[in-house]
XYZ file of N, CA, C and O in Angstrom:
676
model
N -0.065 -10.729 -1.879
C 0.572 -11.957 -1.930
C -0.604 -13.553 -2.600
O -1.082 -13.503 -2.026
N 0.064 -13.758 -4.105
C -0.631 -14.971 -4.343
C -0.116 -16.040 -4.108
O 0.895 -16.376 -3.195
N -1.432 -16.996 -4.333
C -1.230 -18.894 -3.670
C -0.183 -18.896 -4.732
O 0.808 -20.407 -4.511
N 0.336 -18.687 -6.102
C 1.027 -19.244 -6.846
C 2.400 -18.767 -6.784
O 3.525 -20.367 -7.309
N 2.707 -18.103 -5.401
C 4.681 -17.850 -4.986
C 4.718 -18.938 -4.255
O 3.757 -19.853 -3.785
N 6.329 -19.236 -4.245
C 6.020 -20.155 -2.893
C 6.507 -19.996 -2.300
O 6.957 -18.332 -1.560
N 5.942 -20.477 -0.986
C 5.773 -20.049 0.412
C 7.264 -21.619 1.058
O 7.069 -22.541 0.720
N 7.767 -20.337 1.435
C 8.942 -21.821 2.659
C 8.406 -21.586 4.110
O 8.691 -20.117 4.975
N 9.257 -22.702 4.758
C 8.378 -22.504 6.207
C 9.326 -22.139 6.589
O 10.998 -22.375 6.577
N 9.514 -22.077 7.701
C 10.696 -20.873 8.788
C 10.513 -20.997 10.218
O 11.039 -20.631 10.576
N 9.580 -21.615 10.406
C 9.600 -21.507 11.995
C 8.167 -22.487 11.787
O 6.821 -22.776 11.244
N 8.100 -22.603 13.345
C 6.150 -22.759 14.213
C 6.370 -21.990 15.549
O 7.184 -21.754 15.758
N 5.444 -21.702 15.490
C 4.514 -21.483 16.717
C 4.422 -22.272 18.154
O 3.683 -23.625 17.845
N 4.762 -22.320 18.644
C 5.855 -23.395 19.723
C 4.301 -22.851 21.347
O 4.062 -24.011 22.016
N 3.643 -21.788 22.077
C 3.355 -21.438 22.661
C 3.127 -20.119 23.201
O 2.658 -19.017 21.641
N 2.436 -19.747 24.235
C 2.294 -18.169 24.240
C 2.705 -17.705 25.189
O 3.135 -18.334 25.945
N 2.652 -16.439 25.657
C 4.000 -15.740 26.188
C 2.533 -14.426 26.861
O 1.868 -13.350 26.180
N 2.625 -14.617 28.515
C 1.953 -13.011 29.077
C 0.635 -13.452 28.141
O 0.303 -14.579 27.911
N -0.737 -12.661 28.268
C -1.700 -12.843 28.706
C -2.464 -11.297 27.011
O -3.753 -11.602 27.148
N -1.950 -10.991 26.652
C -2.026 -10.017 25.431
C -1.707 -10.354 24.303
O -1.356 -9.489 23.642
N -1.554 -11.708 23.827
C -2.015 -12.015 22.460
C 0.576 -12.447 21.815
O -0.530 -12.860 21.288
N 0.918 -12.150 23.044
C 2.348 -12.856 22.367
C 2.637 -14.083 22.414
O 2.033 -14.690 22.847
N 3.401 -14.692 21.659
C 3.703 -15.934 20.915
C 5.250 -16.332 20.593
O 5.808 -14.868 21.063
N 5.513 -17.082 21.504
C 6.513 -17.937 21.820
C 6.611 -18.640 20.219
O 6.406 -19.598 19.637
N 7.662 -18.113 19.284
C 8.248 -19.368 18.352
C 9.643 -19.931 18.235
O 10.605 -19.247 18.700
N 9.624 -21.316 17.567
C 10.113 -21.910 17.249
C 11.074 -21.768 15.849
O 10.394 -21.939 14.520
N 12.327 -20.740 15.418
C 12.777 -20.552 14.183
C 13.167 -21.345 13.936
O 14.708 -21.952 14.721
N 13.306 -21.884 12.225
C 14.057 -22.234 11.461
C 15.078 -22.120 10.388
O 15.534 -22.256 9.988
N 15.277 -20.750 11.554
C 16.662 -20.281 10.467
C 17.813 -19.697 11.168
O 17.795 -20.167 12.752
N 19.146 -19.063 10.438
C 20.285 -19.146 11.214
C 20.414 -18.763 12.619
O 20.752 -18.833 13.840
N 19.010 -17.483 11.992
C 19.082 -16.567 13.750
C 17.970 -16.631 14.220
O 17.077 -15.959 13.018
N 17.371 -16.634 15.060
C 15.904 -16.755 15.427
C 15.387 -15.948 15.078
O 14.344 -15.305 14.862
N 15.804 -14.375 15.369
C 14.998 -13.397 14.899
C 14.938 -12.677 13.448
O 15.081 -11.469 13.148
N 15.955 -13.435 12.461
C 15.865 -13.453 11.185
C 14.288 -12.980 11.242
O 13.653 -12.345 10.134
N 13.032 -13.539 11.828
C 12.244 -13.820 11.004
C 11.411 -12.764 11.272
O 10.694 -11.986 10.508
N 12.154 -11.340 11.980
C 11.224 -10.439 12.701
C 11.296 -9.138 10.712
O 11.139 -8.129 11.336
N 12.534 -9.856 9.954
C 12.668 -9.227 9.279
C 11.425 -9.499 8.528
O 11.867 -8.625 7.388
N 10.319 -9.872 8.129
C 9.550 -10.343 7.729
C 8.055 -10.297 7.766
O 8.009 -10.427 9.064
N 7.949 -8.811 7.258
C 5.976 -8.022 8.289
C 5.100 -9.206 7.895
O 3.723 -9.093 8.294
N 5.339 -9.780 7.113
C 3.744 -10.028 6.893
C 4.527 -11.666 6.606
O 5.209 -12.158 5.556
N 3.336 -13.117 7.026
C 3.655 -13.741 7.287
C 2.348 -14.966 6.882
O 1.121 -14.753 6.571
N 1.976 -16.147 6.564
C 1.531 -17.087 5.790
C 1.357 -17.850 7.306
O 2.283 -19.168 7.821
N 0.748 -18.437 8.065
C 0.029 -19.531 9.299
C -0.265 -20.591 8.369
O -1.631 -20.117 7.752
N 0.134 -21.847 8.369
C -0.604 -22.872 7.865
C -0.430 -24.670 9.308
O 0.041 -24.123 9.682
N -1.860 -25.130 9.426
C -1.887 -25.990 9.091
C -3.166 -26.256 9.389
O -4.000 -25.610 8.670
N -2.903 -27.799 9.277
C -4.104 -28.690 8.434
C -4.775 -28.824 7.576
O -5.629 -28.427 6.690
N -3.292 -27.991 6.351
C -4.100 -27.727 4.966
C -4.568 -26.422 4.933
O -4.560 -25.498 3.412
N -5.056 -25.925 5.747
C -5.585 -24.501 6.128
C -4.801 -22.857 5.948
O -3.328 -23.497 6.601
N -5.158 -21.676 5.253
C -3.927 -20.590 5.282
C -4.019 -19.795 6.338
O -5.288 -19.668 5.519
N -3.904 -18.789 6.986
C -4.072 -17.203 6.979
C -3.082 -16.452 6.715
O -1.523 -16.589 7.458
N -3.179 -15.418 6.251
C -2.135 -14.456 6.449
C -1.973 -13.476 7.643
O -3.360 -13.296 8.441
N -0.851 -12.824 8.067
C -1.269 -12.591 9.359
C -0.217 -10.913 9.151
O 1.104 -11.420 8.342
N 0.543 -10.034 9.491
C 1.061 -9.134 9.806
C 1.576 -8.946 11.547
O 1.173 -9.268 12.233
N 2.825 -8.573 10.986
C 3.812 -8.599 12.066
C 3.601 -7.977 13.083
O 3.419 -6.597 12.377
N 3.246 -7.384 14.505
C 3.042 -6.272 14.744
C 4.232 -6.168 15.410
O 4.655 -4.520 15.811
N 5.136 -6.724 16.565
C 6.291 -6.222 17.173
C 6.802 -7.744 16.988
O 6.469 -9.241 17.554
N 7.942 -7.801 17.642
C 8.929 -8.512 18.316
C 9.722 -9.122 18.900
O 10.874 -7.594 19.067
N 10.399 -9.794 19.737
C 11.821 -9.325 20.707
C 12.449 -10.863 20.831
O 11.792 -11.910 20.759
N 13.717 -10.580 20.860
C 14.175 -11.815 22.056
C 13.891 -11.893 23.175
O 14.992 -10.578 24.020
N 13.828 -12.644 23.765
C 14.435 -12.754 25.217
C 14.834 -14.338 25.640
O 13.988 -15.119 25.852
N 15.995 -14.461 26.418
C 16.449 -14.956 26.587
C 16.665 -16.466 25.730
O 16.301 -17.404 25.714
N 16.846 -15.692 24.378
C 17.537 -16.961 23.422
C 15.923 -17.422 22.819
O 15.943 -17.748 21.413
N 15.229 -16.820 23.178
C 14.004 -17.058 22.331
C 13.211 -15.860 22.119
O 13.378 -14.515 22.307
N 12.266 -16.285 20.472
C 11.435 -14.765 19.830
C 10.260 -15.214 20.559
O 9.662 -16.535 20.469
N 9.798 -13.971 20.868
C 8.428 -13.446 20.806
C 7.967 -12.901 19.721
O 8.447 -11.601 19.295
N 6.327 -12.456 19.655
C 5.364 -11.734 18.784
C 4.765 -11.652 18.930
O 4.164 -12.534 19.838
N 4.092 -10.190 18.959
C 3.127 -10.083 18.143
C 2.179 -9.737 17.163
O 3.124 -8.980 16.566
N 0.845 -10.447 16.821
C 0.464 -10.593 16.127
C -1.051 -9.534 15.693
O -1.391 -9.454 16.480
N -0.769 -8.257 14.515
C -2.349 -7.845 14.352
C -3.068 -9.083 14.616
O -3.294 -9.422 14.145
N -4.198 -7.826 15.291
C -5.144 -8.634 15.938
C -5.709 -9.880 16.339
O -6.528 -10.127 16.913
N -4.432 -9.992 17.336
C -4.194 -11.331 18.494
C -4.142 -10.345 19.369
O -3.274 -10.113 19.676
N -4.675 -10.536 20.142
C -4.043 -9.969 21.397
C -5.511 -10.024 22.875
O -5.284 -9.246 23.532
N -5.426 -11.707 22.299
C -5.401 -11.659 24.336
C -4.649 -13.532 24.157
O -4.702 -14.063 23.313
N -4.645 -13.947 25.558
C -4.058 -15.373 25.620
C -5.001 -16.810 24.797
O -4.354 -17.195 24.839
N -6.602 -16.665 24.554
C -6.745 -16.889 24.328
C -6.531 -17.652 22.893
O -6.673 -18.259 21.888
N -6.435 -15.807 22.181
C -6.566 -16.020 20.440
C -5.281 -16.250 20.241
O -5.135 -16.986 19.211
N -4.380 -16.416 20.835
C -2.830 -16.748 21.008
C -2.431 -18.139 20.881
O -2.011 -19.219 20.403
N -3.555 -18.669 22.260
C -3.019 -20.306 21.919
C -3.967 -21.046 21.041
O -2.834 -22.057 20.629
N -5.183 -20.501 20.626
C -5.325 -21.171 19.110
C -4.172 -21.378 18.316
O -4.800 -21.957 16.958
N -3.689 -20.543 18.151
C -2.124 -20.857 17.097
C -1.191 -21.669 16.910
O 0.238 -22.021 16.387
N -1.378 -22.023 18.320
C -0.119 -23.276 18.198
C -0.034 -24.200 17.817
O -1.010 -24.611 17.032
N 1.084 -24.276 17.320
C 1.047 -25.875 16.248
C 1.544 -25.036 14.871
O 2.177 -25.958 13.417
N 0.916 -23.814 14.621
C 1.302 -23.385 12.953
C 1.675 -23.283 12.592
O 3.015 -22.501 13.324
N 2.504 -23.429 10.970
C 3.895 -23.383 10.464
C 3.863 -21.792 10.238
O 3.108 -21.255 9.576
N 4.627 -21.737 10.298
C 5.024 -20.037 9.958
C 6.255 -19.965 8.423
O 6.544 -20.612 8.576
N 5.197 -19.381 7.231
C 6.210 -19.493 5.790
C 6.115 -17.883 5.528
O 5.558 -17.427 5.600
N 6.897 -17.548 4.828
C 7.085 -16.754 4.193
C 7.688 -16.847 2.935
O 8.175 -18.192 2.491
N 7.058 -15.639 2.134
C 7.294 -16.080 0.811
C 8.916 -16.031 0.148
O 9.366 -14.897 0.773
N 8.766 -16.612 -0.949
C 10.757 -16.881 -1.251
C 10.708 -15.791 -2.411
O 12.153 -15.466 -1.451
N 10.186 -15.118 -2.941
C 10.340 -14.422 -3.208
C 10.976 -12.968 -2.162
O 11.744 -11.898 -2.869
N 10.128 -12.835 -0.841
C 11.008 -11.563 -0.195
C 12.267 -11.661 0.528
O 12.792 -11.108 1.061
N 13.005 -13.677 0.131
C 13.487 -13.613 0.883
C 15.079 -12.542 -0.378
O 14.863 -11.941 -1.046
N 15.872 -12.029 0.944
C 17.394 -11.177 0.572
C 17.920 -12.391 -0.622
O 18.000 -12.948 -0.278
N 19.129 -11.453 -1.868
C 19.724 -12.408 -2.719
C 20.636 -13.060 -2.011
O 21.398 -12.167 -0.900
N 20.370 -14.087 -1.993
C 21.532 -14.704 -1.622
C 23.227 -14.651 -2.402
O 23.829 -13.734 -3.446
N 24.366 -14.050 -1.620
C 25.773 -13.997 -1.865
C 26.234 -15.046 -3.092
O 25.676 -16.313 -2.546
N 26.886 -14.469 -3.780
C 27.403 -15.645 -4.620
C 28.251 -16.995 -3.563
O 28.790 -16.758 -2.886
N 27.745 -18.104 -4.448
C 28.532 -19.300 -3.919
C 28.069 -19.288 -2.659
O 27.913 -20.503 -1.810
N 26.421 -18.487 -2.391
C 25.416 -19.121 -1.124
C 24.451 -19.551 -1.834
O 24.015 -19.171 -2.740
N 23.460 -20.163 -0.813
C 22.185 -20.615 -1.001
C 21.174 -20.519 -0.202
O 21.758 -21.184 1.052
N 20.453 -20.650 -0.362
C 18.961 -20.907 0.587
C 18.787 -22.350 0.182
O 18.893 -23.524 -0.221
N 18.498 -22.230 2.010
C 18.795 -24.406 2.275
C 16.839 -25.087 1.647
O 16.595 -25.371 0.193
N 15.997 -23.930 1.368
C 14.912 -23.609 0.331
C 15.218 -23.989 -1.297
O 13.804 -25.038 -1.256
N 15.825 -23.536 -1.305
C 15.939 -23.125 -2.720
C 16.560 -24.847 -3.922
O 16.733 -25.010 -4.705
N 17.554 -25.318 -2.273
C 18.377 -26.968 -2.855
C 17.376 -27.824 -2.648
O 17.635 -29.147 -3.686
N 16.416 -27.834 -2.030
C 15.844 -29.006 -1.332
C 14.794 -28.780 -2.975
O 13.947 -28.203 -3.535
N 14.255 -30.494 -3.604
C 13.979 -30.658 -4.844
C 14.836 -31.030 -5.712
O 14.498 -30.976 -7.039
N 16.258 -30.338 -5.710
C 17.067 -30.390 -6.924
C 17.712 -31.760 -6.801
O 17.581 -32.945 -5.901
N 18.285 -32.241 -7.927
C 18.489 -32.932 -8.291
C 20.202 -33.277 -8.418
O 20.221 -33.200 -8.734
N 20.986 -34.516 -8.231
C 22.023 -34.651 -7.279
C 22.592 -35.531 -8.832
O 22.386 -36.616 -8.216
N 23.528 -35.440 -9.257
C 24.643 -36.793 -10.302
C 26.033 -36.378 -9.626
O 26.135 -35.457 -9.618
N 26.029 -37.574 -10.436
C 27.358 -37.672 -9.457
C 28.778 -37.556 -10.684
O 27.887 -37.328 -11.388
N 29.841 -37.480 -10.781
C 30.607 -36.684 -11.649
C 30.907 -38.076 -12.907
O 30.880 -38.116 -14.060
N 30.083 -39.219 -12.923
C 29.778 -40.071 -13.807
C 28.276 -40.411 -13.967
O 28.433 -40.532 -15.462
N 28.192 -38.981 -14.073
C 26.619 -38.693 -14.571
C 25.519 -40.159 -14.211
O 24.509 -39.766 -14.702
N 25.259 -40.800 -12.825
C 25.105 -40.881 -12.193
C 23.823 -40.395 -11.773
O 24.809 -39.829 -10.102
N 22.775 -40.843 -11.830
C 21.606 -39.795 -10.980
C 21.724 -40.287 -9.522
O 20.980 -41.534 -9.215
N 22.005 -39.574 -8.525
C 21.630 -40.034 -6.689
C 20.406 -39.978 -6.165
O 20.674 -40.841 -5.587
N 19.836 -38.720 -7.110
C 18.406 -38.749 -6.124
C 18.504 -37.114 -6.196
O 19.044 -36.488 -6.906
N 17.165 -36.593 -5.279
C 17.030 -35.648 -5.306
C 16.996 -35.001 -3.838
O 17.154 -35.863 -2.690
N 17.309 -33.359 -3.400
C 17.804 -33.558 -2.143
C 16.246 -33.170 -1.513
O 15.512 -32.137 -1.964
N 16.031 -34.152 0.148
C 15.215 -33.760 0.438
C 15.019 -33.166 1.658
O 13.929 -32.651 2.528
N 16.445 -32.583 2.233
C 16.100 -32.023 3.220
C 17.959 -31.679 3.507
O 18.697 -31.599 2.276
N 18.274 -30.894 4.964
C 19.560 -30.527 4.548
C 19.767 -30.503 6.699
O 18.765 -30.363 7.495
N 20.879 -30.804 6.926
C 21.396 -31.254 8.397
C 22.191 -30.243 8.818
O 23.328 -29.861 7.797
N 22.364 -29.694 10.064
C 23.609 -28.527 10.006
C 24.543 -29.270 10.872
O 23.748 -29.733 11.890
N 25.147 -29.369 10.894
C 26.087 -30.891 11.414
C 27.275 -29.108 12.681
O 28.352 -30.182 12.868
N 27.095 -27.978 12.166
C 27.886 -27.123 13.381
C 29.599 -26.509 11.927
O 29.339 -25.631 11.917
N 30.308 -27.885 11.482
C 31.235 -28.132 10.571
C 31.040 -27.111 9.629
O 30.993 -26.339 8.662
N 29.813 -28.233 8.714
C 28.854 -27.855 7.289
C 27.598 -28.239 7.844
O 26.996 -28.875 7.799
N 27.467 -28.004 6.325
C 25.671 -28.406 6.292
C 25.943 -29.378 4.948
O 26.706 -30.016 4.705
N 24.604 -30.201 5.307
C 24.885 -31.962 4.948
C 23.565 -31.997 4.235
O 22.693 -31.931 4.201
N 23.834 -32.380 2.461
C 22.670 -32.109 1.770
C 22.918 -33.632 1.999
O 23.212 -34.903 2.359
N 20.945 -33.995 2.229
C 20.167 -35.443 2.307
C 19.582 -35.571 1.520
O 18.982 -35.468 0.387
N 19.597 -36.734 0.331
C 19.341 -36.862 -0.677
C 18.922 -38.731 -0.221
O 20.039 -39.580 -0.490
N 18.202 -38.625 -1.252
C 16.995 -40.221 -1.337
C 17.156 -40.223 -3.056
O 16.430 -39.802 -3.696
N 17.391 -41.415 -3.447
C 16.954 -41.906 -4.660
C 17.286 -43.186 -4.363
O 17.116 -44.162 -3.621
N 17.473 -44.167 -6.185
C 17.308 -45.585 -6.879
C 18.411 -46.076 -5.058
O 18.483 -46.914 -5.491
N 19.632 -45.112 -5.175
C 20.586 -45.803 -4.270
C 20.819 -46.001 -2.939
O 21.768 -45.837 -2.244
N 19.260 -45.386 -2.236
C 19.587 -44.609 -1.297
C 19.368 -44.230 -0.750
O 19.249 -42.677 -1.591
N 19.989 -43.851 0.647
C 19.763 -42.514 1.120
C 21.031 -42.001 1.368
O 21.615 -42.667 1.880
N 21.644 -40.957 1.007
C 23.326 -40.680 0.918
C 22.756 -39.171 1.575
O 21.947 -37.928 1.568
N 23.751 -38.845 2.693
C 24.797 -37.720 3.278
C 26.037 -36.966 2.758
O 26.740 -37.409 2.441
N 25.598 -35.597 2.054
C 27.121 -35.213 1.376
C 27.205 -34.303 1.613
O 25.996 -33.219 2.034
N 28.745 -33.886 2.213
C 28.522 -32.660 2.916
C 28.890 -31.642 1.486
O 29.037 -31.382 0.955
N 27.795 -30.474 2.127
C 27.586 -29.433 1.157
C 28.832 -28.465 1.682
O 28.964 -27.516 1.655
N 29.771 -29.307 0.813
C 31.521 -28.434 0.458
C 31.579 -28.717 -0.974
O 31.411 -29.580 -1.193
N 32.739 -27.397 -1.107
C 33.600 -27.601 -2.215
C 34.133 -28.816 -2.882
O 34.009 -29.089 -3.887
N 34.673 -29.544 -1.671
C 35.794 -30.288 -2.111
C 34.835 -31.382 -2.389
O 34.649 -32.101 -3.184
N 33.790 -31.307 -2.480
C 32.569 -32.435 -3.007
C 31.221 -32.063 -3.443
O 31.081 -33.077 -4.497
N 30.847 -31.001 -3.460
C 30.482 -30.162 -4.474
C 30.863 -29.122 -5.223
O 31.392 -28.606 -4.734
N 30.251 -29.733 -6.364
C 31.080 -29.336 -7.446
C 30.480 -28.121 -8.437
O 31.631 -26.668 -8.527
N 28.843 -28.179 -8.856
C 28.508 -27.524 -9.365
C 26.555 -27.081 -8.662
O 26.064 -28.223 -8.581
N 26.213 -26.068 -8.722
C 24.747 -25.752 -8.682
C 24.485 -24.457 -9.499
O 24.886 -23.964 -9.234
N 23.944 -25.304 -10.354
C 23.072 -25.007 -11.225
C 21.365 -24.807 -10.728
O 20.633 -25.319 -11.199
N 20.910 -23.616 -10.193
C 19.494 -23.236 -10.277
C 18.536 -23.509 -11.317
O 18.122 -23.628 -11.453
N 19.089 -22.764 -12.379
C 18.083 -22.584 -13.754
C 17.452 -24.169 -14.231
O 15.984 -24.627 -14.542
N 18.490 -25.211 -13.798
C 18.039 -26.474 -13.477
C 17.890 -28.101 -12.991
O 17.146 -28.804 -13.084
N 18.160 -26.348 -11.917
C 17.378 -27.112 -9.998
C 19.258 -29.061 -10.192
O 17.969 -29.343 -9.740
N 19.757 -28.787 -10.947
C 20.892 -29.796 -10.531
C 21.949 -29.254 -9.618
O 22.309 -28.193 -10.090
N 22.450 -30.421 -8.738
C 23.832 -30.393 -8.038
C 24.613 -31.198 -8.979
O 24.278 -32.239 -8.567
N 26.066 -31.089 -8.677
C 27.143 -32.282 -9.297
C 27.974 -32.389 -8.288
O 28.188 -31.429 -8.002
N 28.000 -33.620 -8.135
C 28.691 -33.823 -6.308
C 29.640 -35.313 -7.044
O 29.227 -35.759 -7.089
N 30.293 -35.227 -6.667
C 32.092 -35.789 -6.149
C 31.067 -36.716 -5.468
O 32.499 -36.584 -4.290
N 30.552 -37.566 -5.651
C 30.377 -38.650 -4.408
C 30.397 -40.296 -5.417
O 29.250 -40.381 -6.288
N 30.797 -40.890 -5.516
C 30.701 -42.178 -5.557
C 29.382 -43.130 -5.161
O 28.757 -42.582 -4.185
N 29.026 -43.953 -5.946
C 27.702 -44.822 -5.131
C 27.862 -45.615 -3.750
O 26.968 -45.900 -3.209
N 28.977 -46.217 -3.443
C 29.344 -46.332 -2.093
C 29.780 -45.934 -1.255
O 30.672 -46.629 -0.240
N 29.732 -44.974 -1.536
C 30.111 -43.756 0.023
C 29.061 -43.381 0.356
O 27.333 -44.025 0.800
């Protein structure tokens, strides 16, 4: 894996489990065990990065627990607390038609049907019913439901989203 690829934060190490180097993970994925689909992770903290290999993983009581190669005791595991877990974007499975990874939507420019640029997608929120785009720009912060009623087009090539959304919404 090279440094030129896009790394996507997928969670963080929140603590240790047991004495043999197992870690407790807070996953920022739809399903916590989705992280187990990726054998190589990059851990990041304070601008420093370290590539690691996933040795084993499981969910217990709704919590993701993993064992990384070379992390064999509680002290080594404890030193990794707070590290962000990143996965290379190229390792993601292709999205289904009309489905998008959040990582791909962040950074896209949002314009409305009048051609006015509302801003850039800075984040997404999960509300239960549907996801919501958080758009920041010259007209302030807009929260736009990511549903076909409001999102007319998503163009990956030009990194643009057209929304049926007024300035006063």
